[in-house]
Short mmCIF file of C-alpha atoms in Angstrom, two decimals:
data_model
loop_
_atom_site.label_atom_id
_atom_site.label_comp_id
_atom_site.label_asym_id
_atom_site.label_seq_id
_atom_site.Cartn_x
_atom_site.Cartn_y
_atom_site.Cartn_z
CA UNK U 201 -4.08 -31.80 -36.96
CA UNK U 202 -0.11 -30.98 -36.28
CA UNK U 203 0.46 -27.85 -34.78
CA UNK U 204 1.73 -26.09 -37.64
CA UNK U 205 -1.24 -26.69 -40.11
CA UNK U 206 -3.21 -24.47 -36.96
CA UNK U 207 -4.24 -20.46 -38.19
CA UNK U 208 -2.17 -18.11 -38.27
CA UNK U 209 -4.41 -16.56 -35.79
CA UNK U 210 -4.18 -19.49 -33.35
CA UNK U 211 -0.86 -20.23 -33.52
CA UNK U 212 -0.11 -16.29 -33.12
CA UNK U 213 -2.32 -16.86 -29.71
CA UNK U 214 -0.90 -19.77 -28.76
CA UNK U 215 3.02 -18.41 -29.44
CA UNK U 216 1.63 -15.25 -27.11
CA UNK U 217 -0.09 -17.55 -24.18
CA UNK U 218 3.23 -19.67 -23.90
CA UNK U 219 5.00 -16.50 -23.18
CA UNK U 220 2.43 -14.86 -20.93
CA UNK U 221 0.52 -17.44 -19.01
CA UNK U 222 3.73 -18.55 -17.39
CA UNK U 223 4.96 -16.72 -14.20
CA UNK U 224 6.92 -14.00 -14.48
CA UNK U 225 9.72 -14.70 -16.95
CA UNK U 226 13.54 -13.17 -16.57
CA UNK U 227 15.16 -11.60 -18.88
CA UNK U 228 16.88 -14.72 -19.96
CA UNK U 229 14.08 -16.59 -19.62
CA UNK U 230 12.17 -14.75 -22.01
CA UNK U 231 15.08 -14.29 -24.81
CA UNK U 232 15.29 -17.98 -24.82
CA UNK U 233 11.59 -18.97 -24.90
CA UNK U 234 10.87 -15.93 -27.92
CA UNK U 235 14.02 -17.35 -29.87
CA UNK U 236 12.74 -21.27 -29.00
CA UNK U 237 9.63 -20.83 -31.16
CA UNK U 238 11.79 -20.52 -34.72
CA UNK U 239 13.40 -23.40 -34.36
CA UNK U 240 11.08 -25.83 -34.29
CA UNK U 241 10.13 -25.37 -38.55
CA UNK U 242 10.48 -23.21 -41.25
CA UNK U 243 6.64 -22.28 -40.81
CA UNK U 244 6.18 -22.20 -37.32
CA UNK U 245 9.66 -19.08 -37.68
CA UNK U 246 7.86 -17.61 -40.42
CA UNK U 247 4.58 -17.21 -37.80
CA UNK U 248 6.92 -16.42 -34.94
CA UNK U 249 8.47 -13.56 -37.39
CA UNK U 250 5.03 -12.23 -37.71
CA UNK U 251 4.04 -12.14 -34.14
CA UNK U 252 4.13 -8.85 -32.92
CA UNK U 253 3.58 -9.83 -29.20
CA UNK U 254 6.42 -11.73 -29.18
CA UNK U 255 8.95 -9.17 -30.37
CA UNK U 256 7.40 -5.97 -28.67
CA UNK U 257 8.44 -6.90 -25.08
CA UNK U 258 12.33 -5.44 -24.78
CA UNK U 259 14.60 -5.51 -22.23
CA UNK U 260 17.99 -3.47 -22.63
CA UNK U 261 19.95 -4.90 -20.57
CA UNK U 262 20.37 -7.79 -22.81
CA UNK U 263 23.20 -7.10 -25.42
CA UNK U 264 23.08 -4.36 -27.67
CA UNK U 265 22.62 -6.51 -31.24
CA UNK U 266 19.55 -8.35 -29.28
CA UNK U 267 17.75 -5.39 -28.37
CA UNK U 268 18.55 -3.97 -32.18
CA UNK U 269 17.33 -7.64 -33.74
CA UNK U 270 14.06 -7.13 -31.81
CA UNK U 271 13.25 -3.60 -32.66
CA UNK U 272 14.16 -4.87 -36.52
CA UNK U 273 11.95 -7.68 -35.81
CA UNK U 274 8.60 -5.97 -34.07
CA UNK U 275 9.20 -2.92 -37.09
CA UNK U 276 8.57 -5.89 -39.91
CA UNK U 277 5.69 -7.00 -37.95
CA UNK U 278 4.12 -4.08 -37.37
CA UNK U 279 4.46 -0.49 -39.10
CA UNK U 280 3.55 1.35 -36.09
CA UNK U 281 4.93 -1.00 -33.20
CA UNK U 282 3.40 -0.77 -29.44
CA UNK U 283 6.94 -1.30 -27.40
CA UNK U 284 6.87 -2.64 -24.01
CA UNK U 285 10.41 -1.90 -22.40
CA UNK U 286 12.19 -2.60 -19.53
CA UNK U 287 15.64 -1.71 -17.80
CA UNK U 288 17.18 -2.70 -14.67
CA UNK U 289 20.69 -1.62 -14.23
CA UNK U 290 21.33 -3.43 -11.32
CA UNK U 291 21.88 -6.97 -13.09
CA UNK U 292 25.38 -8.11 -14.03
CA UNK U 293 27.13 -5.64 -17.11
CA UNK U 294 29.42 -7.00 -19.26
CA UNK U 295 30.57 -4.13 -21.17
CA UNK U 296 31.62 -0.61 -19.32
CA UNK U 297 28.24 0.80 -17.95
CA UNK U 298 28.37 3.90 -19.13
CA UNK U 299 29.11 2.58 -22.50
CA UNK U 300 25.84 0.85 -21.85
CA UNK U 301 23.57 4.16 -20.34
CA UNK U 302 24.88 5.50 -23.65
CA UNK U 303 23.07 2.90 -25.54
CA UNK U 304 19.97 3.05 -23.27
CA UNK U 305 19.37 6.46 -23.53
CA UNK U 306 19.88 6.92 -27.49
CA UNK U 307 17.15 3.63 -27.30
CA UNK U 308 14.64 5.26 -25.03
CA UNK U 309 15.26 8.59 -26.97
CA UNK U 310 14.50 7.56 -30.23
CA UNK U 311 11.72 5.30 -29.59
CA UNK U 312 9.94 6.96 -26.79
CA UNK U 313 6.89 7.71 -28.93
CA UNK U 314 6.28 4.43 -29.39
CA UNK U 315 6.29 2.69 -25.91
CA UNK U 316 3.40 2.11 -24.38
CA UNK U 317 4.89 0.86 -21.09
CA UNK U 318 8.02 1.28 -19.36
CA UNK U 319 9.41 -0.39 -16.19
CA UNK U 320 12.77 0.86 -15.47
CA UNK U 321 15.12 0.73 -12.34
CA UNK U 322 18.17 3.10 -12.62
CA UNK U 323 20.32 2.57 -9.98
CA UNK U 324 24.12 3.64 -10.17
CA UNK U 325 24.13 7.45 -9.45
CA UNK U 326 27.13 7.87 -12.04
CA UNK U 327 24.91 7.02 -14.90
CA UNK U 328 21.81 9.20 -14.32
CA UNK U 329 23.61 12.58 -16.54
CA UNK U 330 23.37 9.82 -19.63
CA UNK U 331 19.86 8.72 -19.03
CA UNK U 332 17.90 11.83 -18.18
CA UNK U 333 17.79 13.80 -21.64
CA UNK U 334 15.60 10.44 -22.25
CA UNK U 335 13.01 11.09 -20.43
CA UNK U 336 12.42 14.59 -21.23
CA UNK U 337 11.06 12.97 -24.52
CA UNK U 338 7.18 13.14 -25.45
CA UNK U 339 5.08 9.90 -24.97
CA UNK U 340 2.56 9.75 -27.00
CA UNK U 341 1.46 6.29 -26.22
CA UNK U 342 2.77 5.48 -22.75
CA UNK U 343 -0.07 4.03 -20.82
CA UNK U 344 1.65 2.47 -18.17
CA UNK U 345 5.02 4.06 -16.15
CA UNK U 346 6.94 2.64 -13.15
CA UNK U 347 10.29 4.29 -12.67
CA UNK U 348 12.34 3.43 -9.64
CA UNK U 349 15.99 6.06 -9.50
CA UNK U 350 18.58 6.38 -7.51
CA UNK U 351 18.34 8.89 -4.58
CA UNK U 352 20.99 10.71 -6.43
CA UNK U 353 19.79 11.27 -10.04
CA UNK U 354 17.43 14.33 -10.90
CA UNK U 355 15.14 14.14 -13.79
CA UNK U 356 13.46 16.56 -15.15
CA UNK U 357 10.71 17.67 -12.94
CA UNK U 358 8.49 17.66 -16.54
CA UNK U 359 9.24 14.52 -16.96
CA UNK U 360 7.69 13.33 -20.73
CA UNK U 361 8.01 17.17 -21.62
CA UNK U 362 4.53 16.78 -19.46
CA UNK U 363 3.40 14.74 -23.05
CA UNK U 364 2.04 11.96 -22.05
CA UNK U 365 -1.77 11.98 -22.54
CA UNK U 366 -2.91 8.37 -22.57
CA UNK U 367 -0.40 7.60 -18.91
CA UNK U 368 -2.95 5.03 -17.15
CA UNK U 369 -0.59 3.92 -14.88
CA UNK U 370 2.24 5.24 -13.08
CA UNK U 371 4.42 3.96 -9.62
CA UNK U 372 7.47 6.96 -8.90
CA UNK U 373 10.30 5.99 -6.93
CA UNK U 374 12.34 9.29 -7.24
CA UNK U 375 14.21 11.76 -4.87
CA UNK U 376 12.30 14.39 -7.38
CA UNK U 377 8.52 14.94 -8.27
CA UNK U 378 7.42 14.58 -11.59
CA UNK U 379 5.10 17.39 -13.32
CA UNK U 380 2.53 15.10 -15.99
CA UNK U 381 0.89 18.08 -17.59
CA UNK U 382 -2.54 17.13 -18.38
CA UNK U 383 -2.79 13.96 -17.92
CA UNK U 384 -6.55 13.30 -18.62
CA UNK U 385 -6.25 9.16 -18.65
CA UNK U 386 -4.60 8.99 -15.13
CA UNK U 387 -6.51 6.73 -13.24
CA UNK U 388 -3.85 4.88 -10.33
CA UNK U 389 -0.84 6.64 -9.11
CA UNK U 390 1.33 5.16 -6.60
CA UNK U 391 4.46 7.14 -5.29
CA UNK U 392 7.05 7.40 -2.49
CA UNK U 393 6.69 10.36 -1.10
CA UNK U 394 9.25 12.62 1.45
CA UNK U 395 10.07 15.70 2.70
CA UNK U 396 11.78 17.08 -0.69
CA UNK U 397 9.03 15.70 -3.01
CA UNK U 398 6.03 16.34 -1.12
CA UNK U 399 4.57 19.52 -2.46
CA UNK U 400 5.56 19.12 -5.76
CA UNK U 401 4.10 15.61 -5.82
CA UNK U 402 0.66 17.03 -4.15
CA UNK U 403 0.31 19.37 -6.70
CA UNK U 404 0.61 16.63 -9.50
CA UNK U 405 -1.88 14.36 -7.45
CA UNK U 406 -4.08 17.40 -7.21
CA UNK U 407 -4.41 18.08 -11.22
CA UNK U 408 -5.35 14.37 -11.80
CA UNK U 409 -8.52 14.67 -12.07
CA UNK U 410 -9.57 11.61 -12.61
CA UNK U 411 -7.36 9.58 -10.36
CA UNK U 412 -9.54 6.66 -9.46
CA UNK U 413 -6.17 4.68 -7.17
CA UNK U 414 -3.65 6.91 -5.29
CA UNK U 415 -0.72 5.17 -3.45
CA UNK U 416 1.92 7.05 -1.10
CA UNK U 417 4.23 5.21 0.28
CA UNK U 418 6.85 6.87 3.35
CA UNK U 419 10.71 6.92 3.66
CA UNK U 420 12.67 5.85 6.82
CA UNK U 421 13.17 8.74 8.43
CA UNK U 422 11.21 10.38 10.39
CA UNK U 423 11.22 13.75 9.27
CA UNK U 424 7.75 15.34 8.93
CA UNK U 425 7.14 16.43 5.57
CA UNK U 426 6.95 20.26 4.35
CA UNK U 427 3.11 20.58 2.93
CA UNK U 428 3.10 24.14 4.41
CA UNK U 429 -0.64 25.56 4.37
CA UNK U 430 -2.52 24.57 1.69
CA UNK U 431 -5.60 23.67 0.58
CA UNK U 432 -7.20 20.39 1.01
CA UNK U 433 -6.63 18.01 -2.68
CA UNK U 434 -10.01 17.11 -3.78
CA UNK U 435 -9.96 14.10 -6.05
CA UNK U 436 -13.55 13.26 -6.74
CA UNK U 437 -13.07 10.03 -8.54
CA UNK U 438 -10.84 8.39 -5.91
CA UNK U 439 -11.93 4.68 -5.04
CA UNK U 440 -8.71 3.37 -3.45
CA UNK U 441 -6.27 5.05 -0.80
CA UNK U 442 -3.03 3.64 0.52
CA UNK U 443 -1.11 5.11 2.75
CA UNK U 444 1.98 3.10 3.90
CA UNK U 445 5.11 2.99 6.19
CA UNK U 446 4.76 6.76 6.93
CA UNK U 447 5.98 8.33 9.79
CA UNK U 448 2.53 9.73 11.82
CA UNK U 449 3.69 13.24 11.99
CA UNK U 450 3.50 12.89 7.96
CA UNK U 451 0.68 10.50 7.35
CA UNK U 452 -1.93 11.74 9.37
CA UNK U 453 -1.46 15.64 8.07
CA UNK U 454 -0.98 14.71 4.69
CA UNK U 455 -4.48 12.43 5.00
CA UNK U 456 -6.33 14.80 6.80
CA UNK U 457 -5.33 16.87 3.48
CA UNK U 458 -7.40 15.03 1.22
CA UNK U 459 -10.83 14.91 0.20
CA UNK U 460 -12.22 11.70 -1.55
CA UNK U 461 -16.29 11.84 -1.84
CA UNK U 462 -15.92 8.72 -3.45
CA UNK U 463 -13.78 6.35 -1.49
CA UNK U 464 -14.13 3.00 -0.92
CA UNK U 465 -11.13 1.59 0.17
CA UNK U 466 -8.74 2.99 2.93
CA UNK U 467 -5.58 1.37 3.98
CA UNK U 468 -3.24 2.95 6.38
CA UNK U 469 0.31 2.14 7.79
CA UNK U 470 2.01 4.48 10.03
CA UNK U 471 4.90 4.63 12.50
CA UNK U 472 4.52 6.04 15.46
CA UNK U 473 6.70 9.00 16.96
CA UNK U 474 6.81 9.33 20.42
CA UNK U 475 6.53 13.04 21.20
CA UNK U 476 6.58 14.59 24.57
CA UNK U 477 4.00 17.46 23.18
CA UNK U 478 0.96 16.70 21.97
CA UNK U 479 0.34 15.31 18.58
CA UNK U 480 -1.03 17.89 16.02
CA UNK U 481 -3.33 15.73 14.28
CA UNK U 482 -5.26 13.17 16.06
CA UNK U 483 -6.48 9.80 14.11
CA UNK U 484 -10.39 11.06 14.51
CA UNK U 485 -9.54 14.72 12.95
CA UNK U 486 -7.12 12.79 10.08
CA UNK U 487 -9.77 10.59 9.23
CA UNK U 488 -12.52 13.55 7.60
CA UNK U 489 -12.46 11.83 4.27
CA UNK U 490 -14.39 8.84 5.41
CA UNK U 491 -17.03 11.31 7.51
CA UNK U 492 -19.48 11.09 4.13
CA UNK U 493 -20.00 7.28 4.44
CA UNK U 494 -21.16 7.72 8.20
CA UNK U 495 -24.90 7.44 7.22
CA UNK U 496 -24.53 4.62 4.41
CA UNK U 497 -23.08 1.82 5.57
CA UNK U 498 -24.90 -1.63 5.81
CA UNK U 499 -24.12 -3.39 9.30
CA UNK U 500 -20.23 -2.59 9.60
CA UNK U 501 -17.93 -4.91 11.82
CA UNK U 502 -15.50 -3.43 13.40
CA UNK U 503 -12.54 -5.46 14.13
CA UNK U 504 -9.44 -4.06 17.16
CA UNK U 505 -6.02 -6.50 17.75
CA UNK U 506 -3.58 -5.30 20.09
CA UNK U 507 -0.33 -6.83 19.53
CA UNK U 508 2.78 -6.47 21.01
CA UNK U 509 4.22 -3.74 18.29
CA UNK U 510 1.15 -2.73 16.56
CA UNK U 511 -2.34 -1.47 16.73
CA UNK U 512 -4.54 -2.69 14.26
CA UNK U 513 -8.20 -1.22 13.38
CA UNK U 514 -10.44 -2.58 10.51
CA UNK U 515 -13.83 -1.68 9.76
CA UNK U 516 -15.83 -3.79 6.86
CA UNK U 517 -19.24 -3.16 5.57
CA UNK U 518 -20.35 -3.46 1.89
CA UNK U 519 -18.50 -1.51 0.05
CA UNK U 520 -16.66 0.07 2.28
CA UNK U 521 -13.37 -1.20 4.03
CA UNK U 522 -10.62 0.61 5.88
CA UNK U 523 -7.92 -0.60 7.71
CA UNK U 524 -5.03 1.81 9.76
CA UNK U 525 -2.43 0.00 11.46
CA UNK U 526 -0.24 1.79 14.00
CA UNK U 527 3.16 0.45 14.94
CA UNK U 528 4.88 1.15 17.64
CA UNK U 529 8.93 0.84 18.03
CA UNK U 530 10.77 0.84 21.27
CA UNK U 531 12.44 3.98 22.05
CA UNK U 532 15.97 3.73 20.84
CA UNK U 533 17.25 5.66 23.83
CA UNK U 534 15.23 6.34 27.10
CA UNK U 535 13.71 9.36 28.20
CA UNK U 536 14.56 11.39 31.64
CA UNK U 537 12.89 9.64 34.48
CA UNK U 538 10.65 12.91 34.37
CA UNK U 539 9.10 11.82 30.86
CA UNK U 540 8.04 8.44 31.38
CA UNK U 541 4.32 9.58 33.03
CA UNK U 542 4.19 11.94 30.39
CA UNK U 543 4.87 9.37 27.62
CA UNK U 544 2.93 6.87 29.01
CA UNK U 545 -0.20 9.29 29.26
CA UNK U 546 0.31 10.26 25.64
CA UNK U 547 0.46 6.71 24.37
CA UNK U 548 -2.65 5.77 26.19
CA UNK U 549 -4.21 8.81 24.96
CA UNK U 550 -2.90 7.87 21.41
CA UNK U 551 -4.45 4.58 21.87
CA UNK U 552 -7.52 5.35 23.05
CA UNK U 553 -7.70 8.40 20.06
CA UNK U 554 -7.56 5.39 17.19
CA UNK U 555 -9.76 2.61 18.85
CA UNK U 556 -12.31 5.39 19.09
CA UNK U 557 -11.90 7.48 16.33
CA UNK U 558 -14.75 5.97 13.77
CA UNK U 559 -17.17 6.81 16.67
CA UNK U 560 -15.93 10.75 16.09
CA UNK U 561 -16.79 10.42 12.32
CA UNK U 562 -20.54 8.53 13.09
CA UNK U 563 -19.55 5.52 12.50
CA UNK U 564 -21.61 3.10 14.49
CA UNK U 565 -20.71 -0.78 13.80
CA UNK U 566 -23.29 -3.46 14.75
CA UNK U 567 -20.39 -6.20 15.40
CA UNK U 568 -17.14 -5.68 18.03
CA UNK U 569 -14.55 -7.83 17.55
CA UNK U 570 -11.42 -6.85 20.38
CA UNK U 571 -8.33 -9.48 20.16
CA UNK U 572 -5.37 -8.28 23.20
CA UNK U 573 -2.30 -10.33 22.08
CA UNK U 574 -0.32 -7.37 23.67
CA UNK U 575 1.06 -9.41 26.49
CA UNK U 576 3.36 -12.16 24.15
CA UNK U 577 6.37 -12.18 26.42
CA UNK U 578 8.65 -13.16 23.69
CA UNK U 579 8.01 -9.84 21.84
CA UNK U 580 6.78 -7.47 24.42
CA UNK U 581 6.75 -3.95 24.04
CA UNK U 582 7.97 -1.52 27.00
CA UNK U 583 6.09 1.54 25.44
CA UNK U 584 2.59 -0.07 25.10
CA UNK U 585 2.70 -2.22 28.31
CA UNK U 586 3.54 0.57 30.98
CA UNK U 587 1.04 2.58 29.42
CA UNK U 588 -1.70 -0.07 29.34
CA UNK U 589 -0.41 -2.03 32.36
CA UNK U 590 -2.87 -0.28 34.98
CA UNK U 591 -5.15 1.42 32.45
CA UNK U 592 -6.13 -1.13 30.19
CA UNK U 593 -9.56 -1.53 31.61
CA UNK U 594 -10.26 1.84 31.72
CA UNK U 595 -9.39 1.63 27.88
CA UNK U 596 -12.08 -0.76 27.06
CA UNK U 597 -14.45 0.93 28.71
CA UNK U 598 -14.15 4.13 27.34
CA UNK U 599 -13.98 1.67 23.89
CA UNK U 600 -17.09 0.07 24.64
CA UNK U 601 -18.58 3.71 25.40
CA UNK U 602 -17.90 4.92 21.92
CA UNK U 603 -19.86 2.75 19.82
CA UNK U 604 -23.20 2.06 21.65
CA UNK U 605 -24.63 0.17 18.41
CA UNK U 606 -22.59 -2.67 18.99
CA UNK U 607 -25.24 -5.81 19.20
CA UNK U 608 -23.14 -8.56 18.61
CA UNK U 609 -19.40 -8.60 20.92
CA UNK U 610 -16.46 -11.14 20.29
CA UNK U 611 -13.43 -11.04 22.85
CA UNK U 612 -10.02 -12.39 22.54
CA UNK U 613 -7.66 -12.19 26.02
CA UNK U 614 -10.09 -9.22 27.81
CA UNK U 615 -11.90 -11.75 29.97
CA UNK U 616 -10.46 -9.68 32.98
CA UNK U 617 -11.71 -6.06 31.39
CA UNK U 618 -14.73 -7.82 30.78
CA UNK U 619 -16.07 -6.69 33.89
CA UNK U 620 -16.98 -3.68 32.65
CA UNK U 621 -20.00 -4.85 31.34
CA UNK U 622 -20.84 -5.16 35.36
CA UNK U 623 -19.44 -2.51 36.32
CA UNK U 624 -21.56 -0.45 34.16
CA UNK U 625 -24.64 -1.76 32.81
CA UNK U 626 -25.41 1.18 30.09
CA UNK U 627 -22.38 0.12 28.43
CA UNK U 628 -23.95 -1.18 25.01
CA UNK U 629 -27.55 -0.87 25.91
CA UNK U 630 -28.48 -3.15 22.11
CA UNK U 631 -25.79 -5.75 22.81
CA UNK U 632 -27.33 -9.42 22.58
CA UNK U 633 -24.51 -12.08 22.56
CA UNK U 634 -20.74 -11.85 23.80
CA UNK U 635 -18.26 -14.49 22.48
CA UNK U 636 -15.40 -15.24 24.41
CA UNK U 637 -12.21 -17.15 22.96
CA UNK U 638 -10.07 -18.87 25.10
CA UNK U 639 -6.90 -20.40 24.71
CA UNK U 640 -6.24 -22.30 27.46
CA UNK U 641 -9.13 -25.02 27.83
CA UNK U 642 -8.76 -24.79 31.82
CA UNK U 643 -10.89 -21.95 32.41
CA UNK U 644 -10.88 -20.17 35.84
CA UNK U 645 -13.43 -20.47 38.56
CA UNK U 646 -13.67 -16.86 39.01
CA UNK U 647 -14.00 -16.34 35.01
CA UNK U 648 -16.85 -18.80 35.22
CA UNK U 649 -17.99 -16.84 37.73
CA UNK U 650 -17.82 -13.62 35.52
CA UNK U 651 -19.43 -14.91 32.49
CA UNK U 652 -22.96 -16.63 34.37
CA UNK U 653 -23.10 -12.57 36.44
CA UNK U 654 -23.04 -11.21 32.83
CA UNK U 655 -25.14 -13.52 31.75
CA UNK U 656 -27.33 -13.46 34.46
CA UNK U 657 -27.41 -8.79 34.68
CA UNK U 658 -27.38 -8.31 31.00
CA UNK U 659 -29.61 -10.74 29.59
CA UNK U 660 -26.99 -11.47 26.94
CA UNK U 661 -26.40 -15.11 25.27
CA UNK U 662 -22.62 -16.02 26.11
CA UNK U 663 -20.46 -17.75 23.60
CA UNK U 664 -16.82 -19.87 24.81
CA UNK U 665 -14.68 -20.67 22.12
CA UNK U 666 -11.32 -22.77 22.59
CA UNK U 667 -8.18 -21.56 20.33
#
């Protein structure tokens, strides 16, 4: 059968899957491949005329008579059309921009009722005044929102004239928080959050009630953000939270904030600030929204890698997962000579605060894994090596100490701290195998040593493994 004596139906399908199944089409890439499918006959146009899919999908930055032929186009498919539009002034313009931001605002104005998602990335601050009457438009159907704008455009704090009842989805990129009303169908929510935004932005977060997906992502600078005293946001539905490139004088307040009795997934990514006082919120006391799973979780691995610039905790165990990561710059400047045994005791204490910090919420894992790749001269860190240099066994002892369920131990570059498992033989009274991993194959008579005495006092099975 030739492909034009198909359905309607299937060719309909088939016009939408050659669209869609590709990767992600350009702009010009997907004005050519729509307009492609009415040459090839007079049937397969008359189909492609009817196909509402492939008309729906808008992007206004192509020229003003395209983006009128498809909204003439999707209209004769469909009475009451679904749009899906997008805008990125950042691309090439051919005609004056603000000529343009004239015609993409009277667009979004007029048709805002009917768009159920919008992607747009406003960029020049000398167009915002034309483009934000736009968005103070009700959206009736809008289910999914990402809206990226310049640092020097202000919408309207209600953005949607707080209409938009069936908003699924939404990513903010703004200098301003938005106000959604009631926003009953809200389920993920990921914005970029900073010192202007924050409050307003918390109290949005805090009237989604049904958030199931919350995102909040950090600015460069390090300027700890104004939450003032507050209540802690309760969001009772709340699978999923990411919290990422944050400063740690804003990440860890604003986590210890929330409340999520349902969580499942925790990701966390902050920056380190080097203060000579002591930190306000420690990673144990910012970490109260996990305390609930304490009791619940099926034989949890926990998993530490010291690197050069970054700390890295993960914890798995069906269905729960977390993962912070700390990273830690070198100081642009130097500190009086007077600071640096202060700074290096707060780092250590910093350290030790995170590797140890599940421990303070009852979380006991049954599997240590404890990788030190600290030590790569090409990309050592001054910070974390004077404060570890003559410490770092002390660390892992005081590690080791904290989780006494640990049964099964895997160890990547702590041969030498090792010995603490001598040293101490109440250290991890259930532990029943130790794994070592080695890199270089020429292993050390006095490591040899080390692993046949821990062997030999612990009654452990020992483990070499060559990397």
């Amino acid at each position: 059968m030739l492909l034009d004596g198909l359905p309607v139906e299937m060719l309909h399908k088939i016009m939408k899957l050659s669209i869609e199944d590709k990767m992600p089409l350009s702009p010009k890439q997907r004005l050519s491949a729509t307009l492609r499918l009415g040459l090839l006959n007079r049937r397969l146009r008359a189909v492609s005329l009817n196909c509402t899919e492939l008309w729906s999908t808008i992007y206004l930055q192509w020229r003003q008579e395209i983006v009128l032929l498809y909204l003439q186009r999707v209209r004769q498919c469909c009475r009451d059309p679904a749009l899906v539009i997008y805008l990125d002034t950042n691309g090439k313009l051919t005609e004056s921009l603000l000529v343009r931001a004239g015609h993409w605002a009277s667009f979004l104005s007029q048709n805002m009722a009917s768009i159920k998602a919008l992607h747009v990335i406003i960029n020049p601050g000398h167009i915002g005044p034309a483009l934000v009457p736009a968005f103070n438009r009700p959206a009736p159907l809008l289910q999914i929102c990402n809206l990226t704008v310049n640092n020097r455009i202000q919408l309207s704090t209600s953005i949607f004239a707080q209409q938009a009842p069936k908003l699924c989805i939404a990513k903010f990129r703004s200098p301003s928080h938005f106000k959604l009303g009631h926003a009953p169908s809200l389920r993920v929510l990921d914005i970029k959050i900073d010192k202007q935004n924050a409050k307003g932005f918390l109290n949005t977060i805090e009237a989604t009630t049904y958030l199931e997906s919350l995102t909040l992502v950090g600015v460069q600078n390090a300027q700890p953000l104004l939450l003032g005293e507050r209540k802690p946001v309760v969001l009772p539905h709340c699978r999923s939270l990411t919290i990422n490139n944050m400063h740690s004088t804003s990440a860890r307040p604003l986590m210890s904030l929330l409340r999520l009795p349902s969580l499942v997934t925790l990701d966390y990514h902050e920056i380190q600030v080097i203060l000579l006082a002591e930190p306000e919120i420690t990673m144990a006391s910012a970490l109260k929204i996990i305390t609930e799973f304490s009791s619940t979780l099926p034989n949890p691995t926990l998993s530490i890698n010291l690197l050069p610039h970054r700390v890295v905790v993960r914890l798995k165990a069906t269905p729960f997962s977390l993962c912070f990561t700390s990273d830690w710059p070198d100081l642009g400047s130097p500190f009086p000579e007077f600071a640096h045994e202060i700074i290096s005791r707060r780092v250590f204490t910093s350290i030790e605060d995170m590797l140890t910090s599940l421990a303070s919420c009852s979380i006991q894992p049954e599997q240590l894994i404890f990788s030190n790749r600290r030590n790569d001269r090409t990309h050592s860190n001054r910070i974390l090596s004077h404060a570890l240099k003559d410490d770092f066994q002390t660390l892992v002892a005081r590690l080791l100490r904290a989780y006494p369920s640990v049964q099964s131990l895997r160890l990547h570059g702590v041969q030498r701290a090792a010995r603490v498992l001598l040293d101490d033989l109440q250290i991890l009274p259930l532990l029943s195998s130790v794994e070592f991993s080695f890199i270089n194959p020429e292993i050390s008579p006095e490591t040899w040593q080390l692993l046949e005495d821990i062997q030999e006092a612990r009654g452990v099975s020992i483990h070499m493994m060559m990397k």
